[in-house]
């Protein structure tokens, strides 16, 4: 899809990958509608023209407000980038249920909630692109982030299922699977810091690089964007040698 002149909603746009997407899509000529809780962060990320809606996306009323205000201001929604998400660095079996539910509310139910609101509009216009930011943790389970991985597997399944459901309607869906991106994600996540080995920044990319991959993915109507692409190698290895990869991951996690 050509981005110039398109209306793009970006969730979680006050920082990190979302803020970088706002800058990247603005440069490509998009009209932006941004949402996150921090109004100050949104103002920093938004250019002069962007519409901002501050609020907690786990609330249905906030999601509705984002979509209604976008339609009021721009009259259309061409691209939805479901990016807001949080992590949880606690073993799944001892993670407090309230934290697990909080994570699922944002990483899965808010994503589905936004989709439910924009899809009727996109169907009526017979076009649009829904981008869901998953994770490499939604392709290979990361034992230091098991619950988070579960949420990202769910986002992956949702993205693929939607693509088939909406095939006749001209709506495309794209799954983004970032590896390690240099943002405040780890600091903002709930729980303990990840194991030291996981902090190895060998394949780390910046939020700007990640946003550029997302923009290119939208332009070429990609189904999945793995960024950095070396992540595919890990996914293939995990499929070919599951026991070996599991053992290695458990060692990294300090549980083997
Ligand atoms: N960083 C990585 O290594 C990495 C790797 C793979 C996947 N990802 C995924 O990429 C996405 C973005 O992550 P990031 O690294 O950019 O994280 P980040 O720097 O922590 O940014 C998260 C964004 O989500 C917003 N947010 C959090 N809770 C919210 C809520 N309840 N309602 C509305 N907005 C909320 C935050 O803004 P406010 O605090 O202002 O609300 C912020 O704008 C997430 O889905 C994450 O799972 C990240």
Short mmCIF file of C-alpha atoms and ligand atoms in Angstrom, two decimals:
data_model
loop_
_atom_site.label_atom_id
_atom_site.label_comp_id
_atom_site.label_asym_id
_atom_site.label_seq_id
_atom_site.Cartn_x
_atom_site.Cartn_y
_atom_site.Cartn_z
CA UNK A 1 0.00 0.00 0.00
CA UNK A 2 1.23 3.47 -0.83
CA UNK A 3 1.46 5.44 2.44
CA UNK A 4 1.41 9.01 1.16
CA UNK A 5 -1.90 10.63 2.13
CA UNK A 6 -3.15 7.60 4.08
CA UNK A 7 -4.72 7.84 7.55
CA UNK A 8 -2.77 5.75 10.06
CA UNK A 9 -3.64 4.96 13.67
CA UNK A 10 -0.64 4.03 15.84
CA UNK A 11 -1.24 2.70 19.34
CA UNK A 12 1.48 2.98 21.99
CA UNK A 13 2.88 5.96 20.11
CA UNK A 14 4.28 7.93 23.06
CA UNK A 15 7.59 6.02 23.13
CA UNK A 16 9.70 3.28 21.59
CA UNK A 17 8.61 1.54 18.39
CA UNK A 18 5.26 3.37 18.27
CA UNK A 19 6.86 6.82 18.45
CA UNK A 20 9.38 5.76 15.80
CA UNK A 21 6.49 4.53 13.60
CA UNK A 22 4.82 7.94 13.99
CA UNK A 23 7.98 9.65 12.71
CA UNK A 24 8.52 7.09 9.93
CA UNK A 25 4.95 7.19 8.61
CA UNK A 26 4.80 11.01 8.88
CA UNK A 27 7.92 11.21 6.70
CA UNK A 28 6.16 8.95 4.19
CA UNK A 29 3.23 11.41 4.02
CA UNK A 30 0.70 9.73 6.34
CA UNK A 31 -1.96 11.53 8.36
CA UNK A 32 -1.51 10.31 11.92
CA UNK A 33 -3.80 9.47 14.80
CA UNK A 34 -1.78 8.50 17.88
CA UNK A 35 -2.78 6.95 21.17
CA UNK A 36 -1.07 6.07 24.48
CA UNK A 37 -1.59 7.04 28.11
CA UNK A 38 1.05 9.77 28.28
CA UNK A 39 -0.21 12.95 26.66
CA UNK A 40 3.22 14.50 27.04
CA UNK A 41 4.85 11.56 25.25
CA UNK A 42 2.29 11.75 22.46
CA UNK A 43 2.92 15.47 22.02
CA UNK A 44 6.65 14.77 21.70
CA UNK A 45 6.02 12.03 19.09
CA UNK A 46 3.40 13.93 17.11
CA UNK A 47 4.21 16.46 14.44
CA UNK A 48 2.04 19.55 13.95
CA UNK A 49 -0.69 17.71 12.10
CA UNK A 50 -1.13 14.53 14.16
CA UNK A 51 -4.28 13.88 16.14
CA UNK A 52 -3.55 12.63 19.65
CA UNK A 53 -5.83 10.78 22.05
CA UNK A 54 -4.45 10.14 25.52
CA UNK A 55 -5.89 7.17 27.37
CA UNK A 56 -5.57 3.58 28.49
CA UNK A 57 -6.24 1.25 25.56
CA UNK A 58 -7.42 -1.53 27.83
CA UNK A 59 -10.60 0.56 28.22
CA UNK A 60 -13.21 0.07 25.52
CA UNK A 61 -14.30 3.73 25.83
CA UNK A 62 -10.75 4.90 25.01
CA UNK A 63 -10.49 2.62 21.97
CA UNK A 64 -13.85 3.90 20.76
CA UNK A 65 -12.75 7.50 21.27
CA UNK A 66 -9.58 6.94 19.21
CA UNK A 67 -11.54 5.53 16.28
CA UNK A 68 -14.37 8.10 16.44
CA UNK A 69 -11.99 11.06 16.68
CA UNK A 70 -9.91 9.72 13.79
CA UNK A 71 -12.98 9.41 11.58
CA UNK A 72 -14.21 12.87 12.63
CA UNK A 73 -10.87 14.49 11.85
CA UNK A 74 -9.80 12.57 8.73
CA UNK A 75 -12.95 10.84 7.47
CA UNK A 76 -11.21 7.48 6.98
CA UNK A 77 -8.86 4.89 8.46
CA UNK A 78 -6.47 3.21 6.03
CA UNK A 79 -3.92 1.61 8.33
CA UNK A 80 -4.17 0.46 11.95
CA UNK A 81 -0.87 -0.26 13.72
CA UNK A 82 -1.63 -2.17 16.91
CA UNK A 83 1.65 -1.63 18.68
CA UNK A 84 1.03 -0.95 22.40
CA UNK A 85 2.24 -3.83 24.55
CA UNK A 86 3.92 -4.73 27.83
CA UNK A 87 6.15 -7.53 29.10
CA UNK A 88 6.09 -9.71 32.21
CA UNK A 89 9.37 -11.17 33.42
CA UNK A 90 7.94 -13.60 35.99
CA UNK A 91 7.80 -17.43 35.62
CA UNK A 92 4.31 -18.29 34.36
CA UNK A 93 3.56 -20.57 37.31
CA UNK A 94 4.15 -17.85 39.87
CA UNK A 95 3.00 -14.76 37.99
CA UNK A 96 0.17 -13.03 39.90
CA UNK A 97 -3.07 -13.61 38.03
CA UNK A 98 -3.87 -9.89 38.08
CA UNK A 99 -0.63 -9.17 36.20
CA UNK A 100 -1.30 -11.93 33.66
CA UNK A 101 -4.78 -10.54 33.03
CA UNK A 102 -3.43 -6.99 32.76
CA UNK A 103 -0.93 -8.13 30.14
CA UNK A 104 -3.55 -10.05 28.16
CA UNK A 105 -5.91 -7.05 28.32
CA UNK A 106 -3.36 -4.88 26.55
CA UNK A 107 -1.40 -7.35 24.38
CA UNK A 108 -4.42 -9.28 23.13
CA UNK A 109 -7.86 -7.87 24.02
CA UNK A 110 -6.98 -4.24 23.20
CA UNK A 111 -5.58 -5.42 19.85
CA UNK A 112 -8.77 -7.35 19.09
CA UNK A 113 -10.86 -4.44 20.39
CA UNK A 114 -9.26 -1.98 17.96
CA UNK A 115 -9.70 -4.46 15.13
CA UNK A 116 -13.40 -4.88 15.95
CA UNK A 117 -13.85 -1.11 15.73
CA UNK A 118 -11.94 -0.44 12.49
CA UNK A 119 -12.92 -3.53 10.50
CA UNK A 120 -16.54 -2.53 9.70
CA UNK A 121 -15.23 0.79 8.41
CA UNK A 122 -12.49 -0.86 6.31
CA UNK A 123 -14.96 -3.44 4.98
CA UNK A 124 -17.34 -0.68 3.90
CA UNK A 125 -14.48 0.97 2.00
CA UNK A 126 -13.24 -2.38 0.72
CA UNK A 127 -9.65 -1.76 1.77
CA UNK A 128 -7.18 -1.19 4.56
CA UNK A 129 -4.18 -2.71 6.32
CA UNK A 130 -4.12 -4.00 9.88
CA UNK A 131 -0.63 -4.28 11.34
CA UNK A 132 -0.21 -6.18 14.59
CA UNK A 133 3.08 -5.90 16.43
CA UNK A 134 3.84 -9.35 17.79
CA UNK A 135 7.33 -10.51 18.67
CA UNK A 136 9.88 -13.17 17.87
CA UNK A 137 8.54 -14.45 21.21
CA UNK A 138 5.35 -15.21 19.28
CA UNK A 139 7.28 -17.61 17.04
CA UNK A 140 9.61 -19.18 19.64
CA UNK A 141 8.67 -19.33 23.31
CA UNK A 142 11.03 -17.24 25.44
CA UNK A 143 11.07 -18.89 28.89
CA UNK A 144 11.89 -15.63 30.68
CA UNK A 145 8.73 -14.18 29.10
CA UNK A 146 6.42 -17.19 28.89
CA UNK A 147 3.13 -15.36 29.49
CA UNK A 148 4.19 -12.57 27.15
CA UNK A 149 5.08 -15.18 24.51
CA UNK A 150 1.62 -16.71 24.93
CA UNK A 151 0.05 -13.30 24.26
CA UNK A 152 2.18 -12.82 21.15
CA UNK A 153 1.35 -16.32 19.84
CA UNK A 154 -2.29 -15.27 20.22
CA UNK A 155 -1.62 -12.07 18.27
CA UNK A 156 0.04 -14.14 15.53
CA UNK A 157 -2.93 -16.50 15.28
CA UNK A 158 -5.33 -13.56 15.23
CA UNK A 159 -3.39 -11.86 12.43
CA UNK A 160 -3.32 -14.97 10.26
CA UNK A 161 -6.94 -15.89 10.91
CA UNK A 162 -8.13 -12.36 10.16
CA UNK A 163 -6.26 -12.41 6.86
CA UNK A 164 -8.33 -15.39 5.76
CA UNK A 165 -11.57 -14.03 7.24
CA UNK A 166 -11.17 -10.69 5.46
CA UNK A 167 -9.74 -11.98 2.20
CA UNK A 168 -12.83 -11.08 0.18
CA UNK A 169 -12.99 -7.58 1.69
CA UNK A 170 -9.68 -6.34 0.37
CA UNK A 171 -8.24 -5.91 3.88
CA UNK A 172 -4.67 -6.99 4.47
CA UNK A 173 -3.11 -8.02 7.75
CA UNK A 174 0.57 -7.96 8.62
CA UNK A 175 2.33 -9.47 11.62
CA UNK A 176 5.50 -7.78 12.87
CA UNK A 177 7.97 -9.91 14.81
CA UNK A 178 10.71 -7.75 16.27
CA UNK A 179 13.67 -9.35 18.01
CA UNK A 180 15.48 -7.21 20.54
CA UNK A 181 14.71 -3.51 20.01
CA UNK A 182 16.46 -0.79 22.00
CA UNK A 183 13.52 0.83 23.81
CA UNK A 184 12.38 1.22 27.42
CA UNK A 185 10.37 -2.02 27.07
CA UNK A 186 12.42 -4.03 29.59
CA UNK A 187 12.38 -1.22 32.16
CA UNK A 188 8.62 -0.70 31.77
CA UNK A 189 7.82 -4.41 31.99
CA UNK A 190 6.53 -6.02 35.16
CA UNK A 191 8.76 -8.41 37.08
CA UNK A 192 12.46 -9.00 37.45
CA UNK A 193 15.09 -8.03 34.94
CA UNK A 194 15.66 -10.65 32.22
CA UNK A 195 18.62 -13.02 32.57
CA UNK A 196 21.96 -11.41 31.80
CA UNK A 197 22.51 -13.49 28.63
CA UNK A 198 19.26 -12.22 27.18
CA UNK A 199 20.56 -8.72 27.47
CA UNK A 200 23.26 -9.61 24.91
CA UNK A 201 22.70 -6.86 22.37
CA UNK A 202 24.34 -8.66 19.46
CA UNK A 203 21.35 -8.50 17.16
CA UNK A 204 19.71 -5.45 18.72
CA UNK A 205 18.12 -2.91 16.42
CA UNK A 206 16.90 0.61 17.09
CA UNK A 207 13.23 1.61 17.19
CA UNK A 208 13.85 3.66 14.04
CA UNK A 209 15.17 0.60 12.20
CA UNK A 210 12.17 -1.40 13.39
CA UNK A 211 9.76 1.32 12.23
CA UNK A 212 11.44 1.47 8.83
CA UNK A 213 10.93 -2.32 8.45
CA UNK A 214 7.26 -1.87 9.35
CA UNK A 215 6.85 0.94 6.81
CA UNK A 216 8.54 -1.11 4.08
CA UNK A 217 6.37 -4.11 5.01
CA UNK A 218 3.19 -2.06 4.59
CA UNK A 219 4.43 -0.68 1.27
CA UNK A 220 5.06 -4.15 -0.15
CA UNK A 221 1.94 -5.72 1.44
CA UNK A 222 4.04 -8.18 3.45
CA UNK A 223 2.32 -10.89 5.52
CA UNK A 224 5.04 -11.11 8.16
CA UNK A 225 7.93 -8.81 8.96
CA UNK A 226 10.72 -10.34 11.02
CA UNK A 227 13.07 -7.60 12.16
CA UNK A 228 15.98 -8.15 12.20
CA UNK A 229 15.63 -10.86 9.56
CA UNK A 230 18.18 -13.10 11.27
CA UNK A 231 15.24 -14.02 13.55
CA UNK A 232 13.99 -16.37 10.80
CA UNK A 233 17.16 -18.42 11.32
CA UNK A 234 16.30 -18.92 14.98
CA UNK A 235 12.71 -19.83 14.08
CA UNK A 236 13.95 -22.40 11.54
CA UNK A 237 16.43 -23.84 14.05
CA UNK A 238 13.68 -24.20 16.66
CA UNK A 239 11.54 -26.11 14.14
CA UNK A 240 14.41 -28.36 13.03
CA UNK A 241 16.06 -28.97 16.40
CA UNK A 242 13.39 -28.27 19.04
CA UNK A 243 15.05 -30.17 21.89
CA UNK A 244 18.43 -28.53 21.37
CA UNK A 245 16.93 -25.06 21.13
CA UNK A 246 14.76 -25.63 24.22
CA UNK A 247 17.80 -26.81 26.19
CA UNK A 248 19.78 -23.76 25.13
CA UNK A 249 16.93 -21.40 26.02
CA UNK A 250 16.54 -23.06 29.44
CA UNK A 251 20.29 -22.59 30.02
CA UNK A 252 19.96 -18.91 29.07
CA UNK A 253 17.05 -18.69 31.50
CA UNK A 254 19.15 -20.25 34.26
CA UNK A 255 16.64 -23.14 34.62
CA UNK A 256 18.84 -25.93 33.17
N1 LIG B 1 11.44 -3.67 22.56
C1 LIG B 1 11.53 -4.92 22.17
O1 LIG B 1 12.61 -5.55 22.26
C2 LIG B 1 10.35 -5.61 21.55
C3 LIG B 1 10.58 -6.86 20.95
C4 LIG B 1 9.52 -7.53 20.37
C5 LIG B 1 8.26 -6.96 20.38
N2 LIG B 1 8.05 -5.75 20.97
C6 LIG B 1 6.69 -5.22 20.96
O2 LIG B 1 6.69 -3.94 20.38
C7 LIG B 1 5.63 -3.17 20.93
C8 LIG B 1 6.18 -1.84 21.39
O3 LIG B 1 7.18 -2.07 22.35
P1 LIG B 1 8.30 -0.99 22.72
O4 LIG B 1 9.58 -1.72 22.80
O5 LIG B 1 8.20 0.21 21.88
O6 LIG B 1 7.84 -0.68 24.22
P2 LIG B 1 7.82 0.69 25.06
O7 LIG B 1 8.99 1.53 24.72
O8 LIG B 1 7.61 0.25 26.46
O9 LIG B 1 6.50 1.42 24.52
C9 LIG B 1 5.24 0.89 24.76
C10 LIG B 1 4.18 1.86 24.30
O10 LIG B 1 2.89 1.32 24.66
C11 LIG B 1 2.18 2.31 25.41
N3 LIG B 1 1.29 1.68 26.38
C12 LIG B 1 1.61 0.84 27.40
N4 LIG B 1 0.52 0.50 28.09
C13 LIG B 1 -0.52 1.15 27.51
C14 LIG B 1 -1.91 1.21 27.77
N5 LIG B 1 -2.45 0.50 28.79
N6 LIG B 1 -2.70 1.98 26.99
C15 LIG B 1 -2.15 2.70 25.97
N7 LIG B 1 -0.84 2.66 25.66
C16 LIG B 1 -0.04 1.90 26.42
C17 LIG B 1 3.26 3.14 26.08
O11 LIG B 1 2.81 4.45 26.35
P3 LIG B 1 2.21 5.00 27.74
O12 LIG B 1 3.06 4.47 28.83
O13 LIG B 1 2.27 6.47 27.53
O14 LIG B 1 0.81 4.50 27.78
C18 LIG B 1 4.30 3.21 24.97
O15 LIG B 1 3.96 4.24 24.04
C19 LIG B 1 5.00 -4.01 22.05
O16 LIG B 1 3.85 -4.64 21.58
C20 LIG B 1 6.09 -5.03 22.34
O17 LIG B 1 5.55 -6.23 22.86
C21 LIG B 1 9.07 -5.07 21.56
#
